Short mmCIF file of C-alpha atoms and ligand atoms in Angstrom, two decimals:
data_model
loop_
_atom_site.label_atom_id
_atom_site.label_comp_id
_atom_site.label_asym_id
_atom_site.label_seq_id
_atom_site.Cartn_x
_atom_site.Cartn_y
_atom_site.Cartn_z
CA UNK A 1 -23.78 -20.76 12.53
CA UNK A 2 -24.87 -19.80 8.99
CA UNK A 3 -23.47 -17.00 6.86
CA UNK A 4 -26.87 -15.35 6.94
CA UNK A 5 -27.04 -15.25 10.74
CA UNK A 6 -23.53 -13.84 11.00
CA UNK A 7 -24.32 -11.24 8.36
CA UNK A 8 -27.46 -10.07 10.17
CA UNK A 9 -25.65 -9.83 13.50
CA UNK A 10 -22.84 -7.91 11.83
CA UNK A 11 -25.12 -5.46 10.04
CA UNK A 12 -26.94 -4.73 13.29
CA UNK A 13 -23.76 -3.32 14.86
CA UNK A 14 -20.86 -2.77 12.42
CA UNK A 15 -20.32 0.17 10.05
CA UNK A 16 -17.88 -1.09 7.41
CA UNK A 17 -14.99 0.79 5.76
CA UNK A 18 -15.13 1.94 2.15
CA UNK A 19 -18.75 0.78 1.87
CA UNK A 20 -22.14 2.24 1.07
CA UNK A 21 -23.90 0.21 3.76
CA UNK A 22 -27.17 0.17 1.81
CA UNK A 23 -25.45 -2.00 -0.82
CA UNK A 24 -25.68 -4.84 1.68
CA UNK A 25 -29.44 -4.92 1.20
CA UNK A 26 -28.64 -6.89 -1.95
CA UNK A 27 -24.90 -7.61 -1.74
CA UNK A 28 -23.91 -10.43 0.62
CA UNK A 29 -21.42 -9.68 3.36
CA UNK A 30 -19.09 -12.67 3.66
CA UNK A 31 -18.34 -13.75 7.24
CA UNK A 32 -14.98 -15.51 7.31
CA UNK A 33 -14.51 -18.29 9.79
CA UNK A 34 -10.87 -19.11 9.08
CA UNK A 35 -8.06 -18.74 6.57
CA UNK A 36 -5.32 -21.00 5.30
CA UNK A 37 -2.75 -20.10 2.64
CA UNK A 38 -4.44 -18.08 -0.12
CA UNK A 39 -7.84 -19.44 0.96
CA UNK A 40 -10.55 -17.86 3.08
CA UNK A 41 -13.40 -20.04 4.37
CA UNK A 42 -16.85 -18.74 5.27
CA UNK A 43 -19.19 -20.16 7.91
CA UNK A 44 -20.74 -22.57 5.45
CA UNK A 45 -17.41 -23.97 4.29
CA UNK A 46 -17.26 -22.08 0.96
CA UNK A 47 -13.67 -21.29 -0.02
CA UNK A 48 -12.40 -18.09 -1.66
CA UNK A 49 -8.96 -17.36 -3.10
CA UNK A 50 -7.79 -14.07 -1.61
CA UNK A 51 -6.62 -12.58 -4.93
CA UNK A 52 -6.12 -9.12 -3.38
CA UNK A 53 -4.18 -10.21 -0.30
CA UNK A 54 -6.88 -8.73 1.96
CA UNK A 55 -6.26 -5.13 0.88
CA UNK A 56 -2.65 -5.74 -0.17
CA UNK A 57 -1.30 -6.69 3.22
CA UNK A 58 -0.92 -10.45 3.12
CA UNK A 59 2.33 -11.79 1.67
CA UNK A 60 2.70 -15.40 2.77
CA UNK A 61 -0.86 -16.59 3.23
CA UNK A 62 -3.39 -16.65 6.02
CA UNK A 63 -2.62 -18.44 9.28
CA UNK A 64 1.00 -18.87 8.20
CA UNK A 65 2.65 -21.18 10.73
CA UNK A 66 6.02 -19.43 10.74
CA UNK A 67 4.44 -16.08 11.58
CA UNK A 68 1.75 -17.39 13.95
CA UNK A 69 4.30 -19.20 16.09
CA UNK A 70 6.41 -16.06 16.48
CA UNK A 71 3.45 -13.86 17.38
CA UNK A 72 2.29 -16.41 19.96
CA UNK A 73 5.79 -16.62 21.44
CA UNK A 74 6.01 -12.84 21.67
CA UNK A 75 2.54 -12.68 23.29
CA UNK A 76 3.67 -14.98 26.08
CA UNK A 77 6.76 -12.85 26.75
CA UNK A 78 5.70 -9.24 26.16
CA UNK A 79 2.63 -8.08 24.24
CA UNK A 80 3.25 -4.33 24.35
CA UNK A 81 5.16 -1.66 26.20
CA UNK A 82 5.15 2.13 26.02
CA UNK A 83 7.81 3.19 23.48
CA UNK A 84 8.59 6.53 25.13
CA UNK A 85 11.25 6.06 27.76
CA UNK A 86 11.09 2.28 27.22
CA UNK A 87 12.01 -0.06 24.41
CA UNK A 88 11.99 -3.76 23.61
CA UNK A 89 14.11 -6.24 21.72
CA UNK A 90 11.76 -6.91 18.78
CA UNK A 91 11.53 -3.18 18.01
CA UNK A 92 15.31 -2.80 18.13
CA UNK A 93 16.03 -5.81 15.93
CA UNK A 94 13.31 -4.82 13.46
CA UNK A 95 14.68 -1.28 13.17
CA UNK A 96 18.22 -2.63 12.64
CA UNK A 97 17.07 -5.03 9.96
CA UNK A 98 14.88 -2.52 8.08
CA UNK A 99 17.69 0.03 8.05
CA UNK A 100 19.95 -2.70 6.67
CA UNK A 101 17.67 -3.60 3.73
CA UNK A 102 16.25 -0.19 2.75
CA UNK A 103 18.14 2.23 0.46
CA UNK A 104 21.37 3.77 1.67
CA UNK A 105 21.16 6.89 3.80
CA UNK A 106 18.02 5.85 5.69
CA UNK A 107 19.50 5.40 9.14
CA UNK A 108 16.80 6.30 11.66
CA UNK A 109 13.43 4.68 12.09
CA UNK A 110 10.25 6.10 13.63
CA UNK A 111 7.41 3.69 14.51
CA UNK A 112 3.68 4.30 14.06
CA UNK A 113 0.77 1.89 13.73
CA UNK A 114 -0.89 2.13 10.29
CA UNK A 115 -0.18 3.47 6.82
CA UNK A 116 -1.99 6.79 7.10
CA UNK A 117 -0.34 7.59 10.42
CA UNK A 118 3.07 6.94 8.82
CA UNK A 119 2.21 9.51 6.16
CA UNK A 120 1.17 12.00 8.85
CA UNK A 121 4.53 11.41 10.53
CA UNK A 122 6.49 11.97 7.31
CA UNK A 123 4.57 15.17 6.45
CA UNK A 124 4.91 16.60 9.95
CA UNK A 125 8.60 15.68 10.16
CA UNK A 126 9.32 17.32 6.82
CA UNK A 127 7.50 20.53 7.73
CA UNK A 128 9.07 20.53 11.18
CA UNK A 129 12.58 19.90 9.82
CA UNK A 130 12.38 23.00 7.67
CA UNK A 131 10.95 24.98 10.58
CA UNK A 132 13.80 23.83 12.83
CA UNK A 133 16.15 25.11 10.11
CA UNK A 134 14.42 28.50 10.15
CA UNK A 135 12.30 28.10 7.01
CA UNK A 136 8.52 28.19 6.85
CA UNK A 137 7.43 25.78 4.09
CA UNK A 138 3.72 25.14 4.17
CA UNK A 139 3.05 23.39 0.89
CA UNK A 140 3.23 19.70 -0.01
CA UNK A 141 3.53 18.48 -3.55
CA UNK A 142 2.13 15.17 -4.77
CA UNK A 143 1.23 13.46 -8.02
CA UNK A 144 -2.13 13.53 -9.72
CA UNK A 145 -4.06 10.27 -9.19
CA UNK A 146 -2.11 9.54 -5.99
CA UNK A 147 -3.35 7.85 -2.83
CA UNK A 148 -1.64 8.19 0.55
CA UNK A 149 -4.34 7.23 3.04
CA UNK A 150 -7.48 8.79 4.46
CA UNK A 151 -6.67 10.69 7.63
CA UNK A 152 -6.86 14.42 6.93
CA UNK A 153 -3.15 15.04 6.29
CA UNK A 154 -2.76 11.93 4.15
CA UNK A 155 -5.98 12.74 2.30
CA UNK A 156 -4.67 16.24 1.58
CA UNK A 157 -1.76 14.93 -0.44
CA UNK A 158 -3.88 12.30 -2.22
CA UNK A 159 -5.78 12.92 -5.43
CA UNK A 160 -8.47 10.25 -5.71
CA UNK A 161 -11.69 12.27 -5.84
CA UNK A 162 -13.84 9.46 -4.44
CA UNK A 163 -12.11 9.75 -1.08
CA UNK A 164 -11.12 13.41 -1.13
CA UNK A 165 -13.87 15.54 -2.65
CA UNK A 166 -16.19 15.72 0.37
CA UNK A 167 -13.47 16.78 2.79
CA UNK A 168 -11.71 19.38 0.63
CA UNK A 169 -12.60 22.32 2.89
CA UNK A 170 -10.80 20.61 5.77
CA UNK A 171 -7.51 19.83 4.06
CA UNK A 172 -3.99 21.27 4.37
CA UNK A 173 -2.12 23.16 1.66
CA UNK A 174 -1.14 20.90 -1.18
CA UNK A 175 -0.59 20.93 -4.88
CA UNK A 176 -0.49 18.24 -7.54
CA UNK A 177 1.96 17.82 -10.40
CA UNK A 178 1.14 15.39 -13.21
CA UNK A 179 2.02 11.72 -12.86
CA UNK A 180 3.58 10.25 -16.05
CA UNK A 181 0.65 9.26 -18.27
CA UNK A 182 2.05 5.80 -18.99
CA UNK A 183 5.06 3.58 -18.33
CA UNK A 184 7.27 4.97 -21.12
CA UNK A 185 10.47 6.98 -20.51
CA UNK A 186 8.97 9.74 -22.71
CA UNK A 187 5.99 10.15 -20.39
CA UNK A 188 8.39 10.28 -17.43
CA UNK A 189 10.43 13.00 -19.15
CA UNK A 190 7.34 15.12 -19.82
CA UNK A 191 6.11 14.79 -16.24
CA UNK A 192 9.57 15.78 -14.98
CA UNK A 193 9.40 18.99 -17.01
CA UNK A 194 6.19 19.91 -15.20
CA UNK A 195 7.75 19.03 -11.85
CA UNK A 196 10.78 21.18 -12.59
CA UNK A 197 8.62 24.17 -13.56
CA UNK A 198 6.65 23.90 -10.31
CA UNK A 199 9.75 23.48 -8.17
CA UNK A 200 11.47 26.38 -9.85
CA UNK A 201 8.52 28.67 -9.21
CA UNK A 202 7.49 27.54 -5.73
CA UNK A 203 10.33 25.60 -4.06
CA UNK A 204 10.61 28.16 -1.30
CA UNK A 205 7.13 27.21 -0.10
CA UNK A 206 7.33 23.46 -0.74
CA UNK A 207 8.40 21.17 2.10
CA UNK A 208 8.26 17.86 0.27
CA UNK A 209 7.21 15.92 -2.78
CA UNK A 210 5.43 12.68 -1.87
CA UNK A 211 5.13 9.83 -4.35
CA UNK A 212 4.04 6.20 -4.57
CA UNK A 213 7.15 4.80 -6.30
CA UNK A 214 6.47 3.03 -9.65
CA UNK A 215 2.85 2.05 -9.02
CA UNK A 216 -0.10 4.14 -7.85
CA UNK A 217 -2.22 1.52 -6.11
CA UNK A 218 -5.62 2.98 -5.25
CA UNK A 219 -5.25 5.17 -8.36
CA UNK A 220 -6.20 2.10 -10.40
CA UNK A 221 -2.77 0.40 -10.44
CA UNK A 222 -1.20 3.07 -12.60
CA UNK A 223 2.41 2.19 -13.48
CA UNK A 224 5.12 4.68 -14.45
CA UNK A 225 8.77 4.47 -15.47
CA UNK A 226 11.61 4.48 -12.87
CA UNK A 227 13.19 7.40 -14.78
CA UNK A 228 10.57 9.60 -13.16
CA UNK A 229 11.82 8.69 -9.68
CA UNK A 230 15.42 9.28 -10.70
CA UNK A 231 14.56 12.68 -12.10
CA UNK A 232 12.35 13.59 -9.15
CA UNK A 233 15.18 12.73 -6.77
CA UNK A 234 17.61 14.97 -8.65
CA UNK A 235 15.17 17.85 -8.88
CA UNK A 236 14.03 17.75 -5.26
CA UNK A 237 17.64 17.66 -4.12
CA UNK A 238 18.51 20.62 -6.34
CA UNK A 239 15.59 22.68 -5.01
CA UNK A 240 15.93 21.81 -1.31
CA UNK A 241 12.66 19.88 -1.19
CA UNK A 242 12.28 16.51 0.57
CA UNK A 243 11.32 13.38 -1.31
CA UNK A 244 8.89 11.13 0.58
CA UNK A 245 8.60 7.61 -0.82
CA UNK A 246 5.27 6.10 0.18
CA UNK A 247 6.17 2.42 -0.15
CA UNK A 248 3.22 1.34 1.96
CA UNK A 249 1.80 -0.71 -0.92
CA UNK A 250 4.92 -1.18 -3.07
CA UNK A 251 7.28 -2.32 -0.30
CA UNK A 252 8.25 -5.90 0.54
CA UNK A 253 8.64 -7.29 -2.93
CA UNK A 254 5.33 -6.28 -4.47
CA UNK A 255 6.89 -4.52 -7.47
CA UNK A 256 9.57 -7.15 -8.09
CA UNK A 257 12.34 -5.74 -5.88
CA UNK A 258 12.24 -5.52 -2.10
CA UNK A 259 11.46 -1.79 -2.42
CA UNK A 260 10.31 0.00 -5.58
CA UNK A 261 12.90 2.79 -5.09
CA UNK A 262 15.63 0.25 -5.83
CA UNK A 263 14.52 0.07 -9.46
CA UNK A 264 15.45 3.71 -9.89
CA UNK A 265 18.48 3.52 -7.61
CA UNK A 266 17.21 6.38 -5.45
CA UNK A 267 17.27 7.06 -1.73
CA UNK A 268 14.41 9.24 -0.52
CA UNK A 269 14.54 11.52 2.54
CA UNK A 270 11.64 9.60 4.06
CA UNK A 271 10.32 6.15 3.36
CA UNK A 272 6.96 5.00 4.74
CA UNK A 273 6.26 1.28 5.13
CA UNK A 274 3.22 -0.62 6.37
CA UNK A 275 0.83 -3.16 4.74
CA UNK A 276 3.19 -6.10 3.93
CA UNK A 277 5.51 -5.17 6.80
CA UNK A 278 3.88 -7.67 9.18
CA UNK A 279 2.93 -10.15 6.45
CA UNK A 280 -0.66 -8.98 6.88
CA UNK A 281 -0.86 -9.99 10.53
CA UNK A 282 -1.01 -6.83 12.60
CA UNK A 283 -1.19 -3.09 12.05
CA UNK A 284 2.26 -1.51 12.15
CA UNK A 285 4.05 1.18 10.17
CA UNK A 286 7.43 2.84 10.13
CA UNK A 287 9.00 5.97 8.67
CA UNK A 288 12.69 5.76 7.87
CA UNK A 289 14.73 8.92 7.50
CA UNK A 290 18.26 10.29 7.33
CA UNK A 291 20.82 11.40 9.90
CA UNK A 292 20.55 14.91 8.51
CA UNK A 293 16.85 15.15 9.28
CA UNK A 294 17.19 13.42 12.65
CA UNK A 295 19.97 15.85 13.62
CA UNK A 296 17.79 18.92 13.05
CA UNK A 297 15.57 17.78 15.95
CA UNK A 298 18.42 16.77 18.26
CA UNK A 299 19.21 19.54 20.73
CA UNK A 300 18.68 20.64 24.33
CA UNK A 301 15.09 20.32 25.54
CA UNK A 302 14.85 24.07 26.05
CA UNK A 303 15.22 24.68 22.32
CA UNK A 304 11.82 22.98 21.86
CA UNK A 305 12.67 21.25 18.62
CA UNK A 306 11.73 17.66 19.48
CA UNK A 307 9.35 15.72 17.26
CA UNK A 308 6.25 15.20 19.36
CA UNK A 309 4.11 12.62 17.68
CA UNK A 310 2.83 9.48 19.35
CA UNK A 311 0.30 6.69 19.08
CA UNK A 312 -0.61 4.41 21.98
CA UNK A 313 0.37 1.32 20.03
CA UNK A 314 3.59 2.74 18.55
CA UNK A 315 6.07 -0.10 17.94
CA UNK A 316 3.72 -2.77 19.26
CA UNK A 317 5.71 -5.87 20.20
CA UNK A 318 3.33 -8.43 18.65
CA UNK A 319 3.39 -6.53 15.36
CA UNK A 320 7.20 -6.26 15.48
CA UNK A 321 7.42 -10.02 16.04
CA UNK A 322 5.19 -10.63 13.00
CA UNK A 323 7.40 -8.29 10.96
CA UNK A 324 10.56 -10.12 12.03
CA UNK A 325 9.04 -13.47 11.07
CA UNK A 326 8.08 -11.95 7.70
CA UNK A 327 11.66 -10.75 7.08
CA UNK A 328 12.93 -14.22 8.00
CA UNK A 329 10.71 -15.77 5.33
CA UNK A 330 12.18 -13.37 2.76
CA UNK A 331 15.67 -14.42 3.80
CA UNK A 332 15.03 -18.16 4.04
CA UNK A 333 12.83 -18.78 1.04
CA UNK A 334 14.34 -16.93 -1.91
CA UNK A 335 11.04 -15.10 -2.33
CA UNK A 336 11.98 -12.39 -4.83
CA UNK A 337 13.55 -14.89 -7.22
CA UNK A 338 10.51 -17.18 -7.06
CA UNK A 339 8.18 -14.24 -7.53
CA UNK A 340 9.92 -13.37 -10.79
CA UNK A 341 9.01 -16.79 -12.21
CA UNK A 342 5.52 -16.62 -10.74
CA UNK A 343 4.95 -13.17 -12.19
CA UNK A 344 5.90 -14.44 -15.65
CA UNK A 345 3.56 -17.43 -15.31
CA UNK A 346 0.62 -15.29 -14.19
CA UNK A 347 1.26 -12.85 -17.02
CA UNK A 348 1.34 -15.64 -19.58
CA UNK A 349 -1.94 -17.10 -18.32
CA UNK A 350 -3.54 -13.66 -18.33
CA UNK A 351 -3.04 -13.24 -22.07
CA UNK A 352 -6.40 -14.82 -22.86
CA UNK A 353 -8.02 -12.00 -20.87
CA UNK A 354 -6.27 -9.45 -23.08
CA UNK A 355 -7.98 -11.06 -26.07
CA UNK A 356 -11.46 -10.16 -24.76
CA UNK A 357 -13.05 -7.27 -26.64
CA UNK A 358 -14.10 -5.37 -23.49
CA UNK A 359 -10.59 -5.34 -21.95
CA UNK A 360 -7.80 -2.81 -22.36
CA UNK A 361 -4.50 -1.67 -20.82
CA UNK A 362 -3.33 -4.99 -19.44
CA UNK A 363 -0.30 -4.32 -17.25
CA UNK A 364 1.95 -5.78 -14.59
CA UNK A 365 4.71 -4.77 -12.26
CA UNK A 366 6.21 -7.60 -10.23
CA UNK A 367 3.35 -9.27 -8.35
CA UNK A 368 0.78 -6.63 -9.36
CA UNK A 369 -1.42 -7.40 -12.39
CA UNK A 370 -4.25 -5.26 -13.74
CA UNK A 371 -6.46 -4.50 -16.70
CA UNK A 372 -9.32 -2.13 -17.39
CA UNK A 373 -12.85 -2.80 -18.56
CA UNK A 374 -13.42 -0.71 -21.64
CA UNK A 375 -16.27 1.70 -22.38
CA UNK A 376 -18.47 1.22 -19.33
CA UNK A 377 -20.10 4.07 -17.47
CA UNK A 378 -18.77 4.13 -13.85
CA UNK A 379 -22.34 4.28 -12.54
CA UNK A 380 -22.99 0.94 -14.23
CA UNK A 381 -20.64 -0.54 -11.61
CA UNK A 382 -19.42 -3.38 -13.77
CA UNK A 383 -16.57 -3.88 -11.29
CA UNK A 384 -19.21 -4.89 -8.78
CA UNK A 385 -20.58 -7.48 -11.20
CA UNK A 386 -17.10 -8.96 -11.49
CA UNK A 387 -16.84 -8.97 -7.70
CA UNK A 388 -20.13 -10.86 -7.37
CA UNK A 389 -19.17 -13.34 -10.04
CA UNK A 390 -15.85 -13.95 -8.30
CA UNK A 391 -17.55 -14.67 -4.98
CA UNK A 392 -19.95 -17.08 -6.61
CA UNK A 393 -17.04 -19.05 -8.06
CA UNK A 394 -14.66 -18.82 -5.11
CA UNK A 395 -12.34 -15.90 -5.83
CA UNK A 396 -12.12 -12.63 -3.90
CA UNK A 397 -11.56 -9.99 -6.59
CA UNK A 398 -12.26 -6.44 -5.47
CA UNK A 399 -12.03 -4.17 -8.49
CA UNK A 400 -11.11 -0.49 -8.23
CA UNK A 401 -13.90 1.02 -10.34
CA UNK A 402 -13.46 -0.48 -13.80
CA UNK A 403 -9.95 -1.78 -13.05
CA UNK A 404 -9.69 -5.48 -12.26
CA UNK A 405 -6.47 -6.50 -10.58
CA UNK A 406 -4.71 -9.47 -9.04
CA UNK A 407 -2.38 -8.94 -6.11
CA UNK A 408 -2.25 -12.41 -4.62
CA UNK A 409 -0.21 -13.63 -1.66
CA UNK A 410 3.23 -14.70 -2.92
CA UNK A 411 2.59 -18.34 -1.97
CA UNK A 412 -0.15 -18.81 -4.58
CA UNK A 413 0.44 -22.07 -6.51
CA UNK A 414 -0.19 -22.99 -10.15
CA UNK A 415 -3.64 -24.50 -9.64
CA UNK A 416 -4.71 -21.48 -7.61
CA UNK A 417 -3.32 -19.11 -10.24
CA UNK A 418 -5.31 -20.92 -12.89
CA UNK A 419 -8.54 -20.73 -10.90
CA UNK A 420 -8.01 -17.04 -10.11
CA UNK A 421 -7.42 -16.10 -13.74
CA UNK A 422 -10.08 -18.38 -15.22
CA UNK A 423 -12.68 -16.98 -12.86
CA UNK A 424 -11.78 -13.39 -13.74
CA UNK A 425 -11.81 -14.32 -17.42
CA UNK A 426 -15.29 -15.86 -17.19
CA UNK A 427 -16.54 -12.92 -15.11
CA UNK A 428 -15.39 -10.41 -17.71
CA UNK A 429 -16.66 -12.52 -20.57
CA UNK A 430 -20.07 -12.71 -18.92
CA UNK A 431 -20.20 -8.90 -18.93
CA UNK A 432 -19.85 -8.54 -22.66
CA UNK A 433 -23.06 -10.42 -23.36
C1 PLP B 501 -2.97 1.72 1.93
C2 PLP B 501 -2.10 2.86 1.63
C3 PLP B 501 -1.95 3.91 2.54
C4 PLP B 501 -2.71 4.01 3.82
O1 PLP B 501 -2.48 2.95 4.70
P1 PLP B 501 -3.60 2.59 5.80
O2 PLP B 501 -2.95 1.58 6.67
O3 PLP B 501 -4.75 2.03 5.01
O4 PLP B 501 -3.96 3.84 6.50
C5 PLP B 501 -1.08 4.92 2.20
N1 PLP B 501 -0.39 4.90 1.05
C6 PLP B 501 -0.51 3.91 0.15
C7 PLP B 501 0.29 3.94 -1.09
C8 PLP B 501 -1.39 2.86 0.40
O5 PLP B 501 -1.55 1.89 -0.51
#
């Protein structure tokens, strides 16, 4: 079976996400036959390094034996069971272990099945909590340049125009406060002043502030100082507003600590996790929250205060098994420590990219690395040229506009790091001609 045949069969029937389908008149669609480690193989045997962890989900490589074995074992025992009225061991153990490793105070866990649905859960729970306490708070606060998913509620609190603009008339009440402009403590302090002014004026209407801790992913890998999180925690507490930490991208070691919130020493009222949760194997998400919030829903049925939100695949057993295997790898393989060394090595190798005249704002946070292409018109789509170049030379880079980033699986080795960076370097150099 050739790539071309697979591509034609695909295009006859599949409408792809985040894609102008007409682009595929000239842009090849890559059919993947199998994966192994950081490598993806197409139907003609070409290999690609997955430098973006397949949309930031993969932590320990494709077809990882430790995870595959556990998913297979779970499939033979129990693939799925309704999570209302019933439960299963993998869900229980996973909830216990996540509560153990997440910040203090997060003691109850609600399952969903993808990142956006976790955000919907957190928003609804926050609104509903206040309602159960006799307050009507209809407004959500989020940061400029934020991304929280693309279902209507999640899209409402996001601020990336590309995804949001078209649907504005459909969205729920929300308001943005400025994200710190850069990673300095001064920028954090200025952004906190703006947050305080907004909270002071409107806290009675605001249910929650939602943030992507430390790094805004889809907002072009924008990094800010942990002081902002510290300050935001203090202010939200003072004004009776929830803090929702969307750790869907940042969780599971991506920013250098298991969870980004740890770097500011804060505990949010809600924490949403997905993406790396199952090591990139299966869709699953969770929202962790506090006893205080849980208690506001706990009463006699007749009081009608229960949280009624459900997805068919809530707490899917195969996904829970993949998540447990993923947590085991963290425990057994000293991952965070090794990532610190790997991050330093990648950063060092990247320095030659910084020397290119069309590159600016090189940055990193843990296992996230990014830089911007300077002075190109967005309609020129130079990111797409980098993408094409990468494919030609065996690296899957998928730029966000004019931001090129690396977010590789943690198991990437030295030779693979070198190939990934050299290819990006050559791709960017080719642009400047
Ligand atoms: C990816 C992402 C989401 C949405 O998750 P999906 O599973 O794609 O719906 C939400 N928030 C952040 C920070 C993300 O990176």
